[in-house]
Amino acid sequence: VSRRRIVSASEYGTATRCGEKWYREYVLDQRGESTISQIRGQAVHATIRRNLRSKRDSGELLGADEIEDDVISQFRAKIENDGVRFTSAEMAEDRTKLQNTEETRSRALALLHAAEVAPDIVPTDVEVEVTSTKPLGVLRDSHLVGVLDVVDSGDLVRDTKTGTRKKSAFDVAGDVGLEMYALLHRERTGMKPRGVRLDSLVVTPTWPENSRGKLYYQPELPTLSIEDERLDARLEAMGRVVAIRDLVLGGKAPPPPPAVTGRDWWCSERFCPHTGTCPFYNRAADSGAR
Ligand code: SF4
């Protein structure tokens, strides 16, 4: 399947949030560096996957020392290889201190997952690349690609998120990423998963400096069952992303509008690398704290 005929789960997620960001990243191929908190999340995810691969292959989780070594080397390697994009608020701070704080947080989050989440998972698949066999909606020659992070025994698909804010059941119900995972699972096995689950790990902005700062896992979040009809509708919508990309690349349509209100969390220095050049960015509405 050629690259032009593929839409990834992450491309679709970007397209649903901001047309301008999608155009810059998936049509013009302009990607920015990650922020230090995004690098923290990427390092924690990489270590979680390594830990669960170990459990799948040998039945054993890694020891705490191995977890710490792995997450720290992932964190440092990402900074060294890919660089960091600091927000303007971070530029005014001591960046070495900031980097050390995020390294401490990445270590604590990886250990938290290893202690409170990983023991209850019986992974059957970890980080599996999937290319859909079924075409996307009306576009008969286009396909979905993506990576299924973790499949737990009993066909439960799991996704981990690390962030500074507690997630609600409402966040879980509206999570497009979880739908994407359900879709990838169905494309791979022919059956929708029994459930999809978000493992949310929270580190509040003041942890560990302030005694009121918190670091915790949210076991109370619900496991979702996503119906086939909803997945079919997503496939149709993903086909439209490929169709729009074709039109824009062929010069037959202008780039799509951004469709942001200025209050959306993703239209912020923390989550978008294009704020410095984007005419739609609303600095006044970017609290910097989201
Ligand atoms: S700054 Fe906002 S409007 Fe501009 S690309 Fe980023 S998310 Fe979209």
XYZ file of C-alpha atoms and ligand atoms in Angstrom:
298
model
C 0.000 0.000 0.000
C 1.603 3.310 -0.977
C 2.162 6.016 1.641
C -0.332 8.266 -0.166
C -3.101 5.715 0.359
C -2.521 5.338 4.093
C -3.825 7.296 7.040
C -2.283 6.678 10.434
C -4.199 6.792 13.683
C -2.054 9.761 14.784
C -2.668 11.648 11.514
C -6.391 11.179 11.956
C -6.188 12.437 15.555
C -4.360 15.579 14.372
C -6.827 16.143 11.525
C -9.788 16.028 13.904
C -8.202 18.673 16.146
C -6.670 21.236 13.803
C -6.692 21.399 10.006
C -3.768 23.826 9.947
C -1.582 21.565 12.092
C -2.555 18.555 9.972
C -1.709 20.480 6.771
C 1.680 21.551 8.094
C 2.661 18.138 9.428
C 1.096 15.642 7.034
C 1.014 17.585 3.762
C 4.063 19.900 4.087
C 5.931 17.447 6.346
C 6.884 20.129 8.885
C 7.248 18.451 12.272
C 8.568 20.263 15.312
C 10.629 19.084 18.253
C 8.922 17.731 21.367
C 8.641 19.685 24.600
C 10.369 18.394 27.711
C 7.076 17.053 29.136
C 6.322 15.245 25.860
C 9.792 13.683 26.005
C 9.027 12.555 29.555
C 5.856 10.838 28.292
C 7.674 9.202 25.365
C 10.414 7.842 27.652
C 7.881 6.452 30.144
C 5.934 4.778 27.336
C 9.051 3.190 25.894
C 9.959 1.724 29.292
C 6.406 0.484 29.928
C 6.508 -1.339 26.592
C 9.875 -2.869 27.422
C 8.606 -4.010 30.811
C 5.472 -5.594 29.323
C 7.454 -7.260 26.531
C 9.576 -8.847 29.235
C 6.446 -10.140 30.965
C 4.973 -11.460 27.704
C 8.217 -13.228 26.736
C 9.457 -14.519 30.095
C 6.521 -14.132 32.459
C 8.606 -11.739 34.578
C 8.478 -7.984 34.959
C 11.758 -6.062 35.061
C 13.239 -5.142 38.423
C 13.019 -1.588 39.759
C 16.694 -0.918 38.945
C 16.206 -1.974 35.331
C 13.110 0.203 35.052
C 14.992 3.231 36.362
C 18.017 2.670 34.120
C 15.843 2.158 31.078
C 13.626 5.203 31.502
C 16.544 7.508 32.257
C 18.542 6.332 29.265
C 15.440 6.713 27.047
C 14.856 10.225 28.381
C 18.450 11.351 27.868
C 18.787 9.715 24.439
C 15.639 11.439 23.169
C 16.955 14.830 24.278
C 20.363 14.200 22.766
C 19.105 12.795 19.465
C 16.018 14.900 18.807
C 16.511 18.105 20.831
C 13.934 19.853 23.003
C 11.502 22.657 22.237
C 11.122 24.860 25.322
C 7.998 27.026 25.645
C 8.485 30.755 26.270
C 7.568 30.266 29.960
C 10.181 27.506 30.222
C 12.791 29.678 28.466
C 12.538 32.075 31.405
C 13.258 29.262 33.891
C 16.425 27.361 34.804
C 16.323 24.790 31.986
C 18.822 22.403 33.562
C 16.662 22.274 36.679
C 13.575 21.737 34.544
C 15.238 18.884 32.705
C 16.310 17.282 36.000
C 12.781 17.617 37.389
C 11.287 15.939 34.312
C 13.856 13.160 34.537
C 12.823 12.576 38.162
C 9.170 12.529 37.092
C 9.817 10.083 34.260
C 11.551 7.721 36.678
C 8.706 7.971 39.215
C 5.988 7.456 36.571
C 7.689 4.377 35.105
C 8.096 2.905 38.604
C 4.458 3.710 39.432
C 3.269 1.820 36.352
C 5.569 -1.094 37.176
C 4.255 -1.288 40.747
C 0.533 -0.573 40.327
C -0.471 -1.337 36.723
C 1.888 -3.864 35.132
C 1.347 -6.655 37.738
C -2.351 -6.876 36.720
C -1.663 -7.073 32.980
C -1.153 -10.369 31.166
C 0.128 -9.030 27.850
C -0.507 -11.098 24.749
C 0.742 -8.402 22.346
C 2.941 -5.365 22.812
C 3.571 -2.669 20.179
C 2.135 -4.439 17.164
C 2.070 -2.659 13.816
C -1.244 -3.056 12.057
C -2.233 -2.242 8.474
C -5.937 -2.630 7.885
C -7.088 -5.182 5.378
C -10.406 -3.444 4.925
C -10.342 -0.253 2.796
C -11.335 3.017 4.397
C -14.936 3.834 3.647
C -15.560 4.914 0.095
C -11.846 4.981 -0.746
C -11.369 1.417 -1.858
C -7.568 1.622 -2.138
C -6.762 3.403 1.135
C -5.872 1.825 4.454
C -5.362 2.575 8.123
C -2.010 1.988 9.816
C -1.137 2.241 13.459
C 0.559 0.617 16.399
C -1.431 -1.299 18.998
C 0.331 -0.568 22.245
C -0.759 -3.356 24.553
C -3.329 -6.137 24.285
C -4.134 -7.752 27.604
C -5.406 -11.315 27.897
C -9.124 -11.586 27.177
C -8.918 -9.075 24.310
C -8.646 -5.960 26.417
C -6.764 -3.171 24.632
C -4.883 -0.804 26.911
C -3.415 2.649 26.406
C -1.329 4.514 28.953
C -1.412 8.287 29.324
C 0.822 10.346 31.547
C -0.231 13.892 32.312
C -0.587 16.620 34.885
C -4.382 16.463 35.059
C -6.690 13.811 36.472
C -8.778 12.134 33.754
C -12.549 11.741 34.045
C -14.910 9.054 32.740
C -16.042 11.748 30.282
C -12.460 12.084 28.952
C -12.313 8.312 28.460
C -15.660 8.184 26.635
C -14.553 10.871 24.168
C -11.005 9.631 23.639
C -10.444 9.276 19.874
C -7.171 7.428 20.567
C -9.055 4.603 22.327
C -11.377 4.286 19.343
C -8.345 4.078 17.073
C -6.955 1.231 19.164
C -10.284 -0.594 19.031
C -10.326 -0.135 15.272
C -6.775 -1.426 14.867
C -7.631 -4.457 16.976
C -10.700 -5.172 14.854
C -8.716 -4.760 11.639
C -6.137 -7.199 12.950
C -8.367 -9.898 14.384
C -11.703 -9.375 12.643
C -13.397 -8.785 16.027
C -13.796 -5.648 18.090
C -11.973 -5.916 21.424
C -13.906 -6.916 24.528
C -12.933 -3.541 25.952
C -10.524 -0.621 25.782
C -8.966 0.822 28.860
C -7.021 3.970 29.667
C -4.308 3.589 32.293
C -3.929 7.173 33.476
C -0.837 8.131 35.474
C -0.926 11.635 36.925
C 1.919 13.811 38.151
C 0.710 17.241 39.266
C 2.756 20.300 38.190
C 4.193 20.872 41.674
C 5.421 17.296 42.250
C 8.066 16.672 43.639
C 9.032 20.206 44.787
C 5.936 20.950 46.818
C 4.526 18.677 49.522
C 1.038 19.197 48.043
C 2.204 17.772 44.713
C 0.782 14.336 43.839
C 1.758 11.293 41.817
C -0.892 8.614 41.364
C -2.596 6.015 39.142
C -6.341 6.135 38.413
C -7.652 2.554 38.654
C -11.235 3.828 38.886
C -11.544 4.812 35.210
C -14.117 2.724 33.303
C -13.332 0.111 30.655
C -15.197 0.975 27.444
C -16.910 -1.292 25.007
C -17.039 0.393 21.592
C -19.740 -0.736 19.180
C -19.030 -1.786 15.598
C -21.226 1.003 14.211
C -19.076 3.648 15.884
C -15.927 2.029 14.500
C -17.446 1.875 11.002
C -18.243 5.590 11.195
C -14.628 6.307 12.136
C -13.368 4.323 9.173
C -15.545 6.418 6.864
C -14.228 9.598 8.449
C -10.632 8.406 8.046
C -11.288 7.803 4.367
C -12.296 11.465 4.093
C -8.890 12.515 5.490
C -7.166 10.640 2.657
C -9.580 12.192 0.131
C -8.874 15.722 1.429
C -5.135 15.047 1.375
C -5.423 13.992 -2.277
C -7.281 17.180 -3.176
C -4.853 19.454 -1.301
C -1.777 17.724 -2.724
C -3.255 17.898 -6.211
C -3.848 21.642 -5.819
C -7.608 21.164 -6.137
C -8.489 22.361 -2.618
C -7.065 24.912 -0.164
C -5.666 23.767 3.206
C -8.516 23.123 5.648
C -9.315 25.770 8.266
C -7.857 25.228 11.746
C -11.242 24.885 13.498
C -9.809 25.868 16.871
C -11.541 28.176 19.306
C -8.377 29.497 20.921
C -9.281 27.754 24.157
C -8.531 24.228 22.980
C -5.681 22.647 24.926
C -3.844 21.556 21.808
C -3.625 25.136 20.476
C -0.937 26.026 22.986
C 2.835 26.278 23.134
C 2.914 23.089 25.155
C 1.181 20.981 22.530
C 1.743 22.658 19.169
C 5.178 23.374 17.657
C 3.714 25.889 15.157
C 2.577 28.663 17.521
C 5.536 30.872 16.496
C 4.454 31.016 12.841
C 0.747 30.148 12.818
C -1.586 33.105 12.071
C -4.463 31.362 13.895
C -2.651 31.014 17.227
C -4.208 33.066 20.017
C -1.499 33.823 22.557
C -3.898 35.583 24.918
C -5.999 32.416 25.185
C -2.997 30.139 25.839
C -2.775 29.871 29.596
C 0.469 27.913 29.355
C -0.716 25.813 32.284
C -2.856 23.321 30.385
S -1.120 27.115 16.669
Fe -3.235 26.386 16.955
S -4.288 26.906 15.025
Fe -2.064 26.989 14.636
S -1.473 24.943 13.913
Fe -1.181 24.939 16.105
S -3.107 24.134 16.955
Fe -3.524 24.782 14.858
